[in-house]
XYZ file of C-alpha atoms in Angstrom:
542
model
C 32.246 38.775 54.164
C 31.146 35.697 54.784
C 27.994 36.308 53.145
C 29.900 37.331 50.089
C 32.204 34.148 50.046
C 29.129 31.899 49.535
C 28.985 33.474 45.967
C 32.847 33.228 45.296
C 31.602 30.581 42.555
C 30.101 33.092 40.356
C 33.269 34.764 39.572
C 34.771 33.747 35.894
C 38.187 35.014 34.859
C 37.937 33.484 31.509
C 36.629 35.794 28.887
C 35.914 32.513 26.463
C 33.541 31.302 29.156
C 32.059 34.471 30.322
C 31.345 34.990 26.660
C 29.704 31.898 26.243
C 27.436 32.255 29.516
C 26.272 35.467 28.168
C 25.450 34.344 24.888
C 23.241 31.502 26.268
C 22.049 33.738 28.920
C 20.557 36.217 26.421
C 18.974 33.435 24.365
C 17.466 31.770 27.332
C 16.157 35.145 28.702
C 14.684 36.098 25.439
C 13.263 32.822 25.079
C 11.068 32.896 28.416
C 9.391 36.326 27.130
C 11.879 38.621 28.956
C 12.114 42.228 27.035
C 15.571 42.767 25.397
C 16.140 46.086 27.403
C 15.628 44.205 30.688
C 17.476 41.127 29.691
C 20.402 43.187 28.599
C 20.625 45.381 31.847
C 20.532 42.205 34.102
C 23.084 40.540 32.275
C 25.374 43.716 32.320
C 25.154 43.422 35.962
C 25.677 39.729 35.814
C 28.821 39.998 33.674
C 30.626 42.257 36.103
C 29.697 40.201 39.177
C 31.115 37.071 37.081
C 34.203 39.152 36.275
C 34.918 41.202 39.349
C 33.021 39.408 41.790
C 29.923 40.068 43.877
C 31.757 42.439 46.326
C 31.392 45.478 43.619
C 27.717 45.511 44.695
C 28.147 46.292 48.204
C 31.404 47.925 48.380
C 32.406 51.520 46.927
C 28.948 51.737 45.629
C 29.003 54.316 43.040
C 32.636 53.802 42.023
C 34.289 51.454 39.620
C 32.915 49.120 37.491
C 29.077 49.879 38.114
C 29.877 54.029 37.751
C 31.220 52.846 33.820
C 28.037 51.478 33.272
C 26.004 54.552 34.434
C 28.454 56.665 32.491
C 27.989 54.788 29.273
C 24.104 54.798 29.657
C 24.136 58.488 30.642
C 26.597 59.463 27.489
C 24.021 57.416 25.162
C 21.250 59.013 26.451
C 22.237 62.735 26.667
C 23.300 62.448 22.812
C 21.348 65.518 21.287
C 20.790 63.618 18.088
C 18.870 60.801 19.832
C 16.009 63.648 20.348
C 15.502 63.209 16.625
C 14.038 59.578 17.038
C 10.833 60.645 18.952
C 10.058 63.426 16.201
C 10.652 61.034 13.482
C 7.997 58.532 15.080
C 5.573 61.315 15.841
C 5.830 62.497 12.384
C 5.182 59.009 11.054
C 2.179 58.701 13.463
C 0.809 61.939 12.103
C 1.374 60.765 8.480
C -0.291 57.390 9.240
C -3.572 59.340 10.997
C -3.980 61.814 8.627
C -5.212 61.813 4.589
C -1.768 62.472 3.090
C -0.613 58.949 2.654
C -4.023 57.792 1.344
C -4.029 60.747 -1.367
C -0.576 60.057 -2.286
C -1.610 56.526 -2.930
C -4.825 57.463 -5.047
C -2.573 59.868 -7.087
C 0.160 57.015 -7.783
C -2.682 54.598 -8.712
C -4.296 57.033 -11.299
C -0.682 56.931 -13.161
C -0.006 53.488 -12.899
C -3.494 51.529 -12.852
C -3.163 50.684 -16.498
C 0.142 48.574 -15.792
C 0.291 44.977 -15.443
C 1.081 44.771 -11.614
C 0.281 48.512 -11.194
C -1.041 48.295 -7.422
C 2.151 46.343 -6.276
C 4.395 48.956 -8.038
C 2.534 51.931 -6.613
C 2.979 50.067 -3.147
C 6.566 50.208 -3.458
C 6.838 53.797 -4.759
C 4.551 54.740 -2.160
C 6.801 52.918 0.389
C 9.914 54.618 -0.804
C 8.305 58.107 -0.630
C 7.112 57.225 3.326
C 10.538 56.134 4.110
C 11.981 59.323 2.808
C 9.559 61.137 4.998
C 9.901 59.299 8.255
C 12.238 56.456 8.116
C 9.682 54.209 10.655
C 9.313 50.809 9.436
C 6.237 49.504 11.487
C 3.885 52.635 10.639
C 4.733 51.969 7.068
C 3.837 48.137 7.128
C 0.612 48.879 8.798
C -0.441 51.996 6.787
C 0.268 49.871 3.257
C -1.563 46.878 4.891
C -4.643 49.119 5.615
C -4.484 50.781 2.213
C -2.801 48.375 -0.319
C -3.814 44.710 0.774
C -7.262 45.154 0.092
C -7.279 46.416 -3.015
C -4.696 44.080 -3.993
C -6.751 41.423 -2.871
C -10.256 42.578 -4.276
C -8.315 42.544 -7.727
C -7.399 39.191 -7.670
C -3.700 39.683 -7.186
C -1.755 36.830 -6.116
C -1.620 36.655 -1.873
C 1.972 35.956 -1.549
C 2.785 38.633 -4.204
C 0.653 41.220 -2.280
C 2.056 40.169 1.273
C 5.655 40.239 0.026
C 5.435 43.467 -1.837
C 3.874 45.413 1.363
C 6.357 44.099 3.946
C 9.349 44.110 1.832
C 8.602 47.675 0.729
C 7.335 48.962 3.814
C 10.690 47.829 5.749
C 12.570 50.168 3.149
C 12.897 52.770 5.814
C 15.746 50.920 7.261
C 17.595 51.847 4.097
C 16.337 55.118 2.900
C 17.126 58.294 4.723
C 15.999 59.547 7.118
C 16.599 55.907 8.510
C 16.621 55.317 12.454
C 18.786 52.706 12.209
C 21.400 54.877 10.475
C 20.961 57.141 13.162
C 21.567 54.889 15.958
C 24.532 53.479 14.075
C 26.335 56.732 13.814
C 25.500 57.744 17.258
C 27.231 54.189 18.694
C 30.070 54.457 16.271
C 30.352 58.335 16.114
C 30.289 58.261 12.272
C 28.576 61.372 10.529
C 25.100 60.841 10.288
C 24.668 63.246 7.092
C 27.427 60.665 5.433
C 25.613 57.727 6.257
C 22.308 59.290 4.616
C 24.253 60.230 1.407
C 26.009 56.922 1.146
C 22.478 54.803 1.753
C 20.782 56.681 -1.191
C 22.088 54.693 -3.907
C 21.849 51.083 -2.190
C 18.228 52.106 -0.887
C 16.949 53.082 -4.123
C 18.585 49.907 -5.738
C 16.779 47.523 -3.379
C 13.597 49.407 -4.188
C 14.345 49.001 -7.935
C 14.870 45.287 -7.606
C 11.647 44.849 -5.986
C 9.737 46.894 -8.623
C 11.565 45.030 -11.268
C 10.730 41.523 -9.559
C 7.037 42.627 -9.622
C 7.156 43.820 -13.352
C 8.955 40.692 -14.570
C 6.920 38.027 -12.343
C 3.516 39.418 -13.289
C 4.052 39.721 -17.025
C 5.592 36.162 -17.073
C 2.412 35.213 -15.017
C -0.178 37.546 -15.638
C -2.527 35.864 -13.672
C -0.404 37.080 -10.428
C -2.095 40.617 -11.164
C -5.051 40.755 -13.547
C -5.514 44.407 -14.639
C -8.311 46.450 -13.494
C -11.236 47.346 -15.621
C -10.676 50.318 -18.074
C -12.408 53.353 -16.985
C -13.465 55.209 -19.819
C -13.424 58.620 -18.006
C -9.664 58.425 -17.204
C -7.204 59.365 -19.990
C -5.099 56.480 -21.567
C -1.881 56.202 -23.013
C -0.342 59.169 -24.840
C -2.844 61.482 -23.221
C -2.101 60.109 -19.625
C 1.609 60.742 -20.443
C 0.966 64.230 -21.685
C -0.821 64.836 -18.504
C 1.690 63.667 -16.319
C 4.427 66.018 -18.131
C 2.153 68.767 -17.373
C 1.730 68.369 -13.614
C 5.682 67.852 -13.543
C 6.078 70.794 -15.605
C 3.894 72.876 -13.251
C 5.211 71.532 -9.944
C 8.751 72.346 -11.457
C 7.800 76.005 -11.836
C 6.639 76.054 -8.281
C 9.694 74.409 -7.027
C 12.112 76.869 -9.257
C 9.882 79.882 -8.475
C 10.738 79.086 -4.680
C 14.539 78.410 -5.519
C 15.106 81.636 -7.312
C 13.584 83.671 -4.626
C 15.786 81.852 -2.495
C 19.016 82.381 -4.475
C 18.359 86.079 -5.043
C 18.096 86.543 -1.192
C 20.970 84.812 -0.345
C 22.547 86.999 -2.888
C 21.216 90.331 -1.570
C 22.172 89.364 2.244
C 25.534 88.385 0.907
C 25.349 84.856 2.700
C 26.669 82.871 -0.936
C 29.659 84.438 -1.321
C 32.172 82.170 -2.540
C 34.549 81.258 0.568
C 37.801 78.977 0.269
C 37.135 75.991 2.497
C 33.615 76.718 3.203
C 30.931 74.473 0.929
C 28.982 76.323 -1.197
C 25.191 76.961 -0.444
C 23.257 73.995 -2.474
C 21.222 75.796 -5.140
C 21.743 79.215 -3.564
C 24.873 80.283 -5.264
C 24.857 83.207 -8.084
C 25.881 80.495 -10.169
C 22.966 78.524 -9.970
C 20.512 81.273 -10.787
C 20.749 80.744 -14.587
C 20.148 77.157 -14.277
C 17.271 77.601 -11.995
C 15.745 80.144 -14.336
C 16.466 77.608 -17.497
C 14.471 74.812 -15.636
C 11.860 77.213 -15.091
C 11.773 78.238 -18.825
C 11.783 74.780 -20.169
C 8.523 74.106 -17.754
C 6.641 76.902 -19.019
C 7.378 75.935 -22.560
C 6.446 72.575 -21.866
C 3.035 73.594 -20.447
C 2.199 76.293 -23.054
C 3.278 74.679 -26.405
C 3.469 70.760 -25.896
C 0.899 69.734 -23.291
C -1.581 72.514 -22.906
C -3.022 74.384 -20.196
C -6.144 72.113 -19.906
C -4.201 69.166 -20.011
C -1.967 70.586 -17.115
C -5.064 71.240 -14.910
C -6.158 67.842 -15.425
C -2.665 66.335 -14.584
C -2.499 68.619 -11.438
C -5.772 67.306 -10.534
C -4.522 63.742 -11.133
C -1.268 64.011 -9.368
C -2.066 66.787 -6.353
C -1.739 63.991 -3.760
C 2.022 63.852 -4.308
C 2.210 67.682 -3.368
C 2.398 67.065 0.433
C 4.525 64.402 0.662
C 7.214 65.988 -1.350
C 6.952 68.961 0.638
C 7.494 67.206 3.275
C 10.682 65.324 1.956
C 11.949 68.566 0.640
C 11.806 69.910 4.337
C 13.016 67.197 5.998
C 15.833 66.098 3.438
C 16.361 69.283 1.908
C 17.114 70.868 5.505
C 19.907 68.518 5.951
C 21.608 68.584 2.906
C 21.541 72.252 2.008
C 23.332 72.735 5.315
C 20.163 74.534 6.931
C 19.515 72.313 10.051
C 21.220 69.155 11.694
C 19.336 66.022 11.896
C 17.288 66.732 14.894
C 15.921 70.258 13.838
C 15.128 68.720 10.413
C 12.925 66.191 12.569
C 11.175 69.104 14.402
C 10.694 70.854 10.970
C 9.237 67.602 9.670
C 6.619 67.673 12.367
C 5.891 71.044 11.963
C 5.326 70.684 8.114
C 3.256 67.539 8.375
C 1.345 69.223 11.014
C 0.557 72.615 9.058
C -0.104 70.606 6.135
C -2.985 68.618 8.282
C -4.370 72.022 9.398
C -4.648 73.301 5.898
C -6.344 70.302 4.641
C -8.378 70.469 8.234
C -7.613 66.915 9.137
C -5.412 67.950 12.120
C -7.704 67.241 15.081
C -6.860 66.962 18.819
C -7.741 63.366 18.940
C -5.096 62.514 15.948
C -2.440 64.417 17.762
C -3.223 62.932 21.264
C -3.274 59.404 19.727
C 0.066 59.975 17.692
C 1.534 61.399 20.844
C 0.427 58.360 22.843
C 1.884 56.010 19.867
C 5.149 58.041 20.148
C 5.540 57.591 23.835
C 5.357 53.662 23.908
C 7.698 53.451 20.556
C 9.849 55.822 22.266
C 9.625 54.114 25.633
C 10.265 50.627 24.029
C 13.478 51.959 22.046
C 15.054 53.882 25.001
C 14.756 50.840 27.226
C 16.569 48.759 25.035
C 18.895 51.370 24.386
C 19.831 51.734 28.066
C 20.160 47.919 28.680
C 22.232 47.550 25.474
C 24.569 50.525 26.299
C 25.099 48.940 29.624
C 25.826 45.434 28.543
C 28.084 46.716 25.985
C 30.025 48.665 28.420
C 30.392 45.518 30.628
C 31.339 43.445 28.204
C 34.109 45.848 27.326
C 35.344 46.280 30.542
C 35.504 42.343 30.955
C 37.764 42.414 28.036
C 35.216 41.019 25.536
C 35.719 42.766 22.339
C 39.524 42.315 22.688
C 38.787 38.739 23.003
C 36.650 38.585 20.032
C 39.125 40.562 17.772
C 41.846 38.116 18.805
C 39.823 35.095 17.894
C 38.812 36.312 14.344
C 42.272 37.360 13.862
C 43.939 34.096 14.984
C 41.546 32.253 12.860
C 43.476 33.893 9.745
C 40.719 34.010 7.566
C 40.834 36.390 4.395
C 39.470 39.769 4.814
C 36.233 38.977 2.995
C 36.003 35.999 4.822
C 35.936 37.862 8.274
C 33.331 40.064 7.090
C 31.186 37.304 5.599
C 31.402 35.755 9.276
C 30.082 38.928 10.421
C 27.492 39.021 7.886
C 26.120 35.653 8.973
C 26.230 36.617 12.582
C 24.148 39.692 11.900
C 21.772 37.697 9.759
C 21.122 35.140 12.577
C 21.222 37.741 15.365
C 18.511 39.556 13.338
C 16.066 36.560 13.667
C 15.842 36.857 17.138
C 17.023 40.257 18.368
C 15.799 43.773 17.909
C 17.996 46.005 15.522
C 18.659 48.394 18.483
C 19.905 45.637 20.547
C 22.597 44.498 17.710
C 23.520 47.995 16.897
C 24.261 48.529 20.579
C 25.959 45.031 21.369
C 27.682 44.147 18.453
C 28.857 47.230 16.559
C 31.392 47.974 19.165
C 32.931 44.994 18.994
C 32.833 44.340 15.069
C 33.437 47.671 13.571
C 37.214 48.358 15.342
C 37.897 44.723 13.673
C 36.542 46.029 10.070
C 38.645 49.159 10.637
C 41.944 47.309 11.220
C 41.402 45.110 8.152
C 43.300 45.913 4.970
C 41.288 48.346 2.939
C 42.108 47.245 -0.225
C 41.269 43.741 0.236
C 37.449 44.853 0.980
C 35.195 44.126 -1.589
C 35.866 42.021 -5.114
C 35.510 44.897 -7.550
C 36.477 48.523 -6.873
C 37.694 49.535 -3.542
C 37.314 51.893 -0.835
C 39.149 55.016 1.034
C 40.018 54.203 4.548
C 37.770 57.055 5.628
C 34.602 55.457 4.103
C 35.110 52.152 5.696
C 32.818 52.942 8.837
C 30.133 54.482 6.388
C 30.073 51.479 3.867
C 30.070 49.027 7.005
C 27.275 50.899 8.245
C 25.118 50.820 5.074
C 25.827 46.942 4.885
C 24.835 46.696 8.311
C 21.706 48.353 7.394
C 20.984 46.207 4.701
C 21.494 42.850 7.090
C 18.766 44.418 9.049
C 16.695 44.979 6.179
C 16.747 41.191 5.950
C 16.038 40.878 9.585
C 12.493 42.398 9.524
C 11.001 39.674 7.034
C 13.153 36.851 8.572
C 11.276 34.205 10.440
C 10.486 33.289 13.542
C 10.387 36.738 14.744
C 10.323 38.793 11.784
C 8.533 42.184 12.959
C 7.097 42.914 9.700
C 4.911 39.894 9.615
C 3.452 40.985 12.946
C 2.860 44.486 11.920
C 0.800 43.044 8.908
C -0.923 40.420 10.865
C -2.368 43.015 13.022
C -4.372 44.657 10.037
C -4.750 41.535 7.484
C -7.837 39.491 7.170
C -8.313 36.658 9.730
C -7.931 34.085 7.107
C -4.256 35.231 6.289
C -2.044 33.236 8.994
C 1.365 34.122 10.045
C 2.756 31.058 8.056
C 1.335 32.449 4.651
C 2.970 35.683 5.408
C 6.399 34.139 6.131
C 5.836 32.324 2.715
C 5.327 35.429 0.788
C 8.611 36.973 1.975
C 10.585 34.245 0.616
C 11.409 36.016 -3.024
C 11.834 39.247 -1.433
C 14.380 37.907 1.288
C 16.297 36.635 -1.817
C 16.346 40.126 -3.511
C 17.541 41.697 -0.192
C 20.420 39.214 -0.140
C 21.171 39.805 -3.748
C 21.169 43.742 -2.725
C 23.793 42.764 0.337
C 25.972 40.451 -2.023
C 26.257 43.957 -4.320
C 27.403 45.910 -1.653
C 30.042 43.147 -0.515
C 31.310 42.647 -4.156
C 31.044 46.220 -5.168
C 31.673 48.604 -2.204
C 32.053 51.723 -4.326
C 28.333 51.912 -4.854
C 27.692 53.063 -1.172
C 30.532 56.054 -1.390
C 29.591 57.237 -5.083
C 27.992 60.303 -3.773
C 30.288 61.071 -1.018
């Protein structure tokens, strides 16, 4: 007992003092290079010692405050949806090592090579497709850096434009489903992940369109930023290229409508698509959908036979066949979720099987690729899991100490208007995003901020339009992801810069990479402003 009395000075009853010590301690530990997971776990125990005294470490071990920490970590780690994270990472690793992404880039490049800034536009479109396949940011930036950066620099593209396009577009996996950031947000806040995916579609594609519009406008105002490549006389141009694209889309539509028709007929024969009150109908699988599916197939066949021609269609198929495999993967992952076939975790597993099967068919899936992908998955998942454990423990400890209540009361006492409170939160997110990993932010901050947002007058959220109370948590999750989108580019620790630096030519410095980010950070903040000004853009498809 005398030994414990020596540490009586450590006890802090004031939550305000505890919060300041916690904040300073976090920055200090991160500054000396301690990993976020270990720093969070250490501070979790320190918070409990300061709040309840050092005796809790020795008396009634396994009970009291420490047991609450253990329960919080156990609850987080045994959540079934968490299994989807390593599966999505594994799928992204397989995609990165196989030739699927390279063939997709080649096909997109053939369609858009004659457009001013076409390579940069192709890079952005490719990033959107890859984000819809796996939702892993680091792999996308590295892959785009390996494929697109050398080609843009070789063709004389402005270095800042090339760097900004790759890193900003490669970070779209934060916003576009199946985003791992959204999965973690849904786990922590117990919000429907399917609803979060649906809500983030429009904002994610809006941000991607901002990038593409910026590239088009900037390169047309200053053509020297993106010189046009030499015209290949063997490639079709103008109207002929457009007809071949129509032929490719029409032929692919025939395949899709054929598969959907077989599916709808199967559900009709088995009786699974009967209309039942209170049960959602099967998407594109009801009897009423069959005429529309047949109609789409007939239109595609007419276009091939009487407008495009079989020869052009065959040439268009050769030009665009690199897009088939990615479309199948997206259809398997997102289609299985939105058609009600599987949950998030099962969809991730099906995506892995789809990529692996396509790789086998293409004779690209070797033992070395699978083993290397597994090792990358193990390393990435291990980092995320340790951060999850530490952050979950710290969030539980701070909650036990009364931290969330203190922060909520402090914000309410400030008497700021509703949007003032939300803007303060946005600033905090942006600042923390400069120094911390998104996993730590969502686990540490969201249990504090979301209850405050849910208590704000819903009619005062936004400046145009309005939200329903049941959609506030979903809207705030999408807004948070847009903040994290900014954090991937924010100096001094923007991870996208370090991902690109690992594969960029030696003459491109980190300073040059961050300089290339500036216009794209402005576009991200513009997209964030749209979400804050007009919240219904998030709930439009819900």
